[in-house]
PDB file of C-alpha atoms in Angstrom:
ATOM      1  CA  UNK E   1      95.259 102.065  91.300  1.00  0.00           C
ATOM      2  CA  UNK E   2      93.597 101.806  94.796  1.00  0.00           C
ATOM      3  CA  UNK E   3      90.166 103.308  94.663  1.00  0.00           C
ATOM      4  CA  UNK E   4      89.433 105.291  97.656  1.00  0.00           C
ATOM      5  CA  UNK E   5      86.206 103.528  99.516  1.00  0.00           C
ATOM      6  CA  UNK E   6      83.923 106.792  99.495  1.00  0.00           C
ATOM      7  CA  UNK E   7      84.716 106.314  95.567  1.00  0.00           C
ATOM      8  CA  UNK E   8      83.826 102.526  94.957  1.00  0.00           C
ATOM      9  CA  UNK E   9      79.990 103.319  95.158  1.00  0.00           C
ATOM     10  CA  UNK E  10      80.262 105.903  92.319  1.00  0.00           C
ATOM     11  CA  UNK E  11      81.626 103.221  89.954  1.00  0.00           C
ATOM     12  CA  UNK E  12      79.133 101.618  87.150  1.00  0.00           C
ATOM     13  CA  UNK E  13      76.958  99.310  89.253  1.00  0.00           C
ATOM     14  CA  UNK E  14      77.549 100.826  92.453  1.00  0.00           C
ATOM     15  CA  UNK E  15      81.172  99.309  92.525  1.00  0.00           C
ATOM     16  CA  UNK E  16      84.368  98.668  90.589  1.00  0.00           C
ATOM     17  CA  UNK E  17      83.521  94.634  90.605  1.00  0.00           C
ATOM     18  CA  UNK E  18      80.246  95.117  89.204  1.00  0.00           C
ATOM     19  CA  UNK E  19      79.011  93.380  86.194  1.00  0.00           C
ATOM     20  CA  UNK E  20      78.164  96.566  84.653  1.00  0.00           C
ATOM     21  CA  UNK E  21      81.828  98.098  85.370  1.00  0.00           C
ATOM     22  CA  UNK E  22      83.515  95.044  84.152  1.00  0.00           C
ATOM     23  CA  UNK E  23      81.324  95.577  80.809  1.00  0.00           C
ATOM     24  CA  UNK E  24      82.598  98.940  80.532  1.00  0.00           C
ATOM     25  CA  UNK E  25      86.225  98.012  81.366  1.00  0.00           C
ATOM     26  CA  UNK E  26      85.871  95.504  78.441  1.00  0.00           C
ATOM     27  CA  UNK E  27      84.722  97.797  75.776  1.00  0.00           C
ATOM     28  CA  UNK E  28      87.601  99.873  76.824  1.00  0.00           C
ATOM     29  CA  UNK E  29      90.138  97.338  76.751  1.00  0.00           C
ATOM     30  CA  UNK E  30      88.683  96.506  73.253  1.00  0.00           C
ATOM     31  CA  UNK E  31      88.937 100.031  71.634  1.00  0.00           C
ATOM     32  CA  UNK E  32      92.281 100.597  72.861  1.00  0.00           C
ATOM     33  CA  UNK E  33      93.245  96.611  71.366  1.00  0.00           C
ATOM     34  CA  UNK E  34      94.648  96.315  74.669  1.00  0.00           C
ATOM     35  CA  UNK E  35      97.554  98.441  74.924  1.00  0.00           C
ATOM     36  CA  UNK E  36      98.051 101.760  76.580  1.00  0.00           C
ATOM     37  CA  UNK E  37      95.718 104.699  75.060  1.00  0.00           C
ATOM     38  CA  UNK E  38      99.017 107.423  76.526  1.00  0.00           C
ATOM     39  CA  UNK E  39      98.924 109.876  78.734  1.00  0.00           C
ATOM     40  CA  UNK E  40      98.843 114.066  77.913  1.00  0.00           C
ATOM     41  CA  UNK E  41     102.952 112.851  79.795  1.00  0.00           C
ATOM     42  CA  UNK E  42     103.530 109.940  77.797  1.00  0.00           C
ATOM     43  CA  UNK E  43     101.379 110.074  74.780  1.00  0.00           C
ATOM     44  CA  UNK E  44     102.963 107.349  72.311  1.00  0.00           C
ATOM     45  CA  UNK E  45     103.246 104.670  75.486  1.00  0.00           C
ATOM     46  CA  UNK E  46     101.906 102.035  73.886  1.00  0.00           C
ATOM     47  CA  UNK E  47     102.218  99.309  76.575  1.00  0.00           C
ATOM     48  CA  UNK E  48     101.088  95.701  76.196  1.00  0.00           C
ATOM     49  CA  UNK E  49      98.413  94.255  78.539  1.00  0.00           C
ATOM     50  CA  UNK E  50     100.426  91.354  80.679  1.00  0.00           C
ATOM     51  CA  UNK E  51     102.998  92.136  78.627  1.00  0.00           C
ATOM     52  CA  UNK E  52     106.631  93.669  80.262  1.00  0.00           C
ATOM     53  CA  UNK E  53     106.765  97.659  80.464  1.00  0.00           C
ATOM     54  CA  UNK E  54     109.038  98.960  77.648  1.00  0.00           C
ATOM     55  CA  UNK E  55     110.329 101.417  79.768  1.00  0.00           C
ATOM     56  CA  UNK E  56     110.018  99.545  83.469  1.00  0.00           C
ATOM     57  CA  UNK E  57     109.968  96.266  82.800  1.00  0.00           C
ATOM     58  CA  UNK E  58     107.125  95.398  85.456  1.00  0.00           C
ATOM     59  CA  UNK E  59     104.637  93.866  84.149  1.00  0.00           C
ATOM     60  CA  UNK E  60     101.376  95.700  82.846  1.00  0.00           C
ATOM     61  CA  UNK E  61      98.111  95.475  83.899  1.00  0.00           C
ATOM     62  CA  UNK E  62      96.217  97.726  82.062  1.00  0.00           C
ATOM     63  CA  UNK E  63      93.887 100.073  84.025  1.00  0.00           C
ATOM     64  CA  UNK E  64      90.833 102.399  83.001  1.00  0.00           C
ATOM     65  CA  UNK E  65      90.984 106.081  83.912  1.00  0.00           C
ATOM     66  CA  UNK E  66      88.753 108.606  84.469  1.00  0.00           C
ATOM     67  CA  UNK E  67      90.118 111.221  82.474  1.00  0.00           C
ATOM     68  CA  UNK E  68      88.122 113.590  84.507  1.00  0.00           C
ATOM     69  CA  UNK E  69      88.880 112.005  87.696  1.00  0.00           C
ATOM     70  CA  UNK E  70      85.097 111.532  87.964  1.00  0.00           C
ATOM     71  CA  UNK E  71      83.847 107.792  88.774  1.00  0.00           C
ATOM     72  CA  UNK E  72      80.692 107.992  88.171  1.00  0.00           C
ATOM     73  CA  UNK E  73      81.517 110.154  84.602  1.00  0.00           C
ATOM     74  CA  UNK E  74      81.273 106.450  82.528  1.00  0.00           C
ATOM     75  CA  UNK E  75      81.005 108.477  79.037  1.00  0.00           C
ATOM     76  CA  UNK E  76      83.623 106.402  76.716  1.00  0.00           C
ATOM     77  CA  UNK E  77      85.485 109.517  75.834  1.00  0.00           C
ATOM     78  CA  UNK E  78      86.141 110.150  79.282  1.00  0.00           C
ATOM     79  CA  UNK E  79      87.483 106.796  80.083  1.00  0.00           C
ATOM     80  CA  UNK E  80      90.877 105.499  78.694  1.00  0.00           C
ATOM     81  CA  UNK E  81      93.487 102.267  79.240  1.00  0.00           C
ATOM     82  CA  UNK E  82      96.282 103.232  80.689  1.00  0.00           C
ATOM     83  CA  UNK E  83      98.941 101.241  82.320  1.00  0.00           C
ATOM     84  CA  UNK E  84     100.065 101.599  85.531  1.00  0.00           C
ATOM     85  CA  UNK E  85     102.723 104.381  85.007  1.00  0.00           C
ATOM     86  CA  UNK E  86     100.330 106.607  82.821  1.00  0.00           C
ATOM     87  CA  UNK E  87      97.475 106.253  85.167  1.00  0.00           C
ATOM     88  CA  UNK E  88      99.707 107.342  88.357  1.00  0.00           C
ATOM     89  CA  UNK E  89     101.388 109.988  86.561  1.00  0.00           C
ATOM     90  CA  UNK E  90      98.084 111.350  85.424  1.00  0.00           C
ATOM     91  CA  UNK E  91      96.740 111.152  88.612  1.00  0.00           C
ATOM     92  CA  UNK E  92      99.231 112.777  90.554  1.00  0.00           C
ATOM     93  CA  UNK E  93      98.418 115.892  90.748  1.00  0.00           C
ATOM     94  CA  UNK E  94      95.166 115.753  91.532  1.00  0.00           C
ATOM     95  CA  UNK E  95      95.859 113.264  94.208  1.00  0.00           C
ATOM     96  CA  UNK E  96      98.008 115.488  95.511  1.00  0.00           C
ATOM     97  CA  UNK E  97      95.249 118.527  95.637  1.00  0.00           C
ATOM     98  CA  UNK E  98      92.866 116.064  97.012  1.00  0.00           C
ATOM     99  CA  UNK E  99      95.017 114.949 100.053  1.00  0.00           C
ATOM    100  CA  UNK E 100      95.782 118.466 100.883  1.00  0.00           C
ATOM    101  CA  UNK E 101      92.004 119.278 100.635  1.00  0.00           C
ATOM    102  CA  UNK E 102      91.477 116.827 102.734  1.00  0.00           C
ATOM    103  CA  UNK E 103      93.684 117.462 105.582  1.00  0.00           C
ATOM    104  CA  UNK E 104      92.049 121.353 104.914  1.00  0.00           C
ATOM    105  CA  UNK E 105      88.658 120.344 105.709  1.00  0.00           C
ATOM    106  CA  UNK E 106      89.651 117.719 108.461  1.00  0.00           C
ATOM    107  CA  UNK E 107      91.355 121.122 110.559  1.00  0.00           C
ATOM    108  CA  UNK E 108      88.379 123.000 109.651  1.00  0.00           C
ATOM    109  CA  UNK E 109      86.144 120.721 110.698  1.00  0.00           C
ATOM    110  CA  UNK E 110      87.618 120.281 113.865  1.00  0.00           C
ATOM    111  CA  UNK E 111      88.113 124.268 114.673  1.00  0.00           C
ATOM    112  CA  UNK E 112      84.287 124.634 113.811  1.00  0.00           C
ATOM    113  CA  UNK E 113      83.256 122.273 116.059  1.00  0.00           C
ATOM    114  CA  UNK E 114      85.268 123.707 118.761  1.00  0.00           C
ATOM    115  CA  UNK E 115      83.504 126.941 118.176  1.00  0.00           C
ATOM    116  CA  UNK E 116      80.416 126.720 116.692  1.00  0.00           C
ATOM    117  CA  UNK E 117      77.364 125.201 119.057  1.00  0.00           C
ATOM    118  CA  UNK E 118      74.576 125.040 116.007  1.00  0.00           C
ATOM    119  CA  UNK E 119      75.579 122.284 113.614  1.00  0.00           C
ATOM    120  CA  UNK E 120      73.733 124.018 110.876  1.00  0.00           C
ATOM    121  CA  UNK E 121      75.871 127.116 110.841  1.00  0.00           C
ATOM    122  CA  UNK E 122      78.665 124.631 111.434  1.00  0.00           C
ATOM    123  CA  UNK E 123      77.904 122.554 108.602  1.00  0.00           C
ATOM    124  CA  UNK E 124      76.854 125.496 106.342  1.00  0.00           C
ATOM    125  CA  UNK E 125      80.655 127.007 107.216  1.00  0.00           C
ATOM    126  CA  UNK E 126      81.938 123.843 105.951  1.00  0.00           C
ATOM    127  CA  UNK E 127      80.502 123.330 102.672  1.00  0.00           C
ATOM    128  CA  UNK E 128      81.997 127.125 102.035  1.00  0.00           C
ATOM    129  CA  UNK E 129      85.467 126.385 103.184  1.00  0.00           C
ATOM    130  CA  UNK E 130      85.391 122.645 101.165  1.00  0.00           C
ATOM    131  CA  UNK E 131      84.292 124.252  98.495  1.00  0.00           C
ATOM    132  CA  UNK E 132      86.722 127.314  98.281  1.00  0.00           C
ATOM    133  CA  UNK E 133      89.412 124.501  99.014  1.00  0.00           C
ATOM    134  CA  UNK E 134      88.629 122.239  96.259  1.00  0.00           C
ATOM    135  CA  UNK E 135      88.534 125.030  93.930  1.00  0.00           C
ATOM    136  CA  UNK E 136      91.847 126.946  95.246  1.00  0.00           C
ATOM    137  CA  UNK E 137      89.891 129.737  96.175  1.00  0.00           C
ATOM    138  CA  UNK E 138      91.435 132.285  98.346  1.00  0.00           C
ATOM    139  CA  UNK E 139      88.902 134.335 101.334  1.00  0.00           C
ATOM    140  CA  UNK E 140      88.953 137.369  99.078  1.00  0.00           C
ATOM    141  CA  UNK E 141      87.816 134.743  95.950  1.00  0.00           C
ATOM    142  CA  UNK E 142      84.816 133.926  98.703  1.00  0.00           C
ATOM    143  CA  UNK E 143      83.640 137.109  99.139  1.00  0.00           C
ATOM    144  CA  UNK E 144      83.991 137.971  95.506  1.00  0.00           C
ATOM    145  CA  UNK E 145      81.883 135.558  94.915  1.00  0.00           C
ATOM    146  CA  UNK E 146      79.230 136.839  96.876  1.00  0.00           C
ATOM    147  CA  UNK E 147      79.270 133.890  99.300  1.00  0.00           C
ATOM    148  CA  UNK E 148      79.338 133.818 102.997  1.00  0.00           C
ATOM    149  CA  UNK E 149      80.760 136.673 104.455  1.00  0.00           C
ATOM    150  CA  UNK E 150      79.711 134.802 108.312  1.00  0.00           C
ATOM    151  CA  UNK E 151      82.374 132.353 107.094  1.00  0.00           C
ATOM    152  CA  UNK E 152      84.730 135.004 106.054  1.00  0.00           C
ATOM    153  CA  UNK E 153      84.854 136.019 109.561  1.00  0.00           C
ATOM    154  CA  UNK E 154      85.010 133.332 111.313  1.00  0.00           C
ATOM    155  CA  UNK E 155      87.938 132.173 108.798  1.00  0.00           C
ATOM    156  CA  UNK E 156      89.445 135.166 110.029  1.00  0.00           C
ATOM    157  CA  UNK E 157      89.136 134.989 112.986  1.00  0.00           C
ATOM    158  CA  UNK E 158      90.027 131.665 113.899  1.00  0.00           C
ATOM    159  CA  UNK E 159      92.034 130.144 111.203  1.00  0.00           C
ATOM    160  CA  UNK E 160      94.441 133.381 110.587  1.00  0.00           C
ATOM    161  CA  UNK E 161      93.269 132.509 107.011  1.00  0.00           C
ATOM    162  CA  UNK E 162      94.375 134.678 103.905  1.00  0.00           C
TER     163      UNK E 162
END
């Protein structure tokens, strides 16, 4: 799985080719004998290390997840071998809510700085809106939450944001 480059520092180490990461990865591959731990999908896959896919055919190269999609979250029981169709399905959907989070703050970003002058309040507006994103949060979820009711309006009024 490609590892995003604001990601690779938050591996064991300080990167996924570390000495300490490759440890980990070890002791993984060890407690799972080297065959796929399953996925919540697929959770009798049982793939073989190098070996061909029983259901693909490709061959597997057995991967460790974050089960939490946290890097830096090295606890073993949040870490598992998967192989390569596992660990994409798992992943999926929160790839999916990532890239659209993404794209999110990368419009907001670029309407506050249009329209705001102090990068503070700027900046301040977008921690609010990346957070509300991340979490699916709607404007009424903001304001429920008692936070920023400057970025409330200024969501309103220049996003057309519900």
């Amino acid at each position: 799985m490609p590892i995003r480059p604001e990601n690779r520092k938050l591996y064991a180490g300080g990167s996924p080719n570390s000495k300490e990461w490759k440890a980990i990865r070890a002791q993984i591959l060890d407690r799972a004998n080297h065959v796929c731990e399953g996925s919540p999908a697929w959770p009798d896959c049982r793939a073989v290390n190098y070996e061909p896919h029983p259901v693909t055919g490709s061959r597997v190269i057995l991967t460790i997840a974050h089960m939490d999609h946290n890097p830096s979250n090295n606890d073993f029981d949040n870490l598992r071998a998967l192989c390569q169709k596992c660990h994409l399905n798992y992943d999926a959907p929160h790839k999916k809510k990532m890239r659209a989070v993404r794209k999110y703050r990368e419009e907001v970003t670029s309407i506050l700085h249009r329209n705001i002058s102090d990068n503070d309040q700027a900046e301040y507006f977008y921690c609010e809106v990346s957070i509300a994103a991340f979490n699916n949060q709607t404007i009424k979820d903001i304001v429920e939450n008692g936070r920023g009711k400057e970025v409330v309006d200024f969501l309103n009024i220049y996003l057309d944001f519900k």
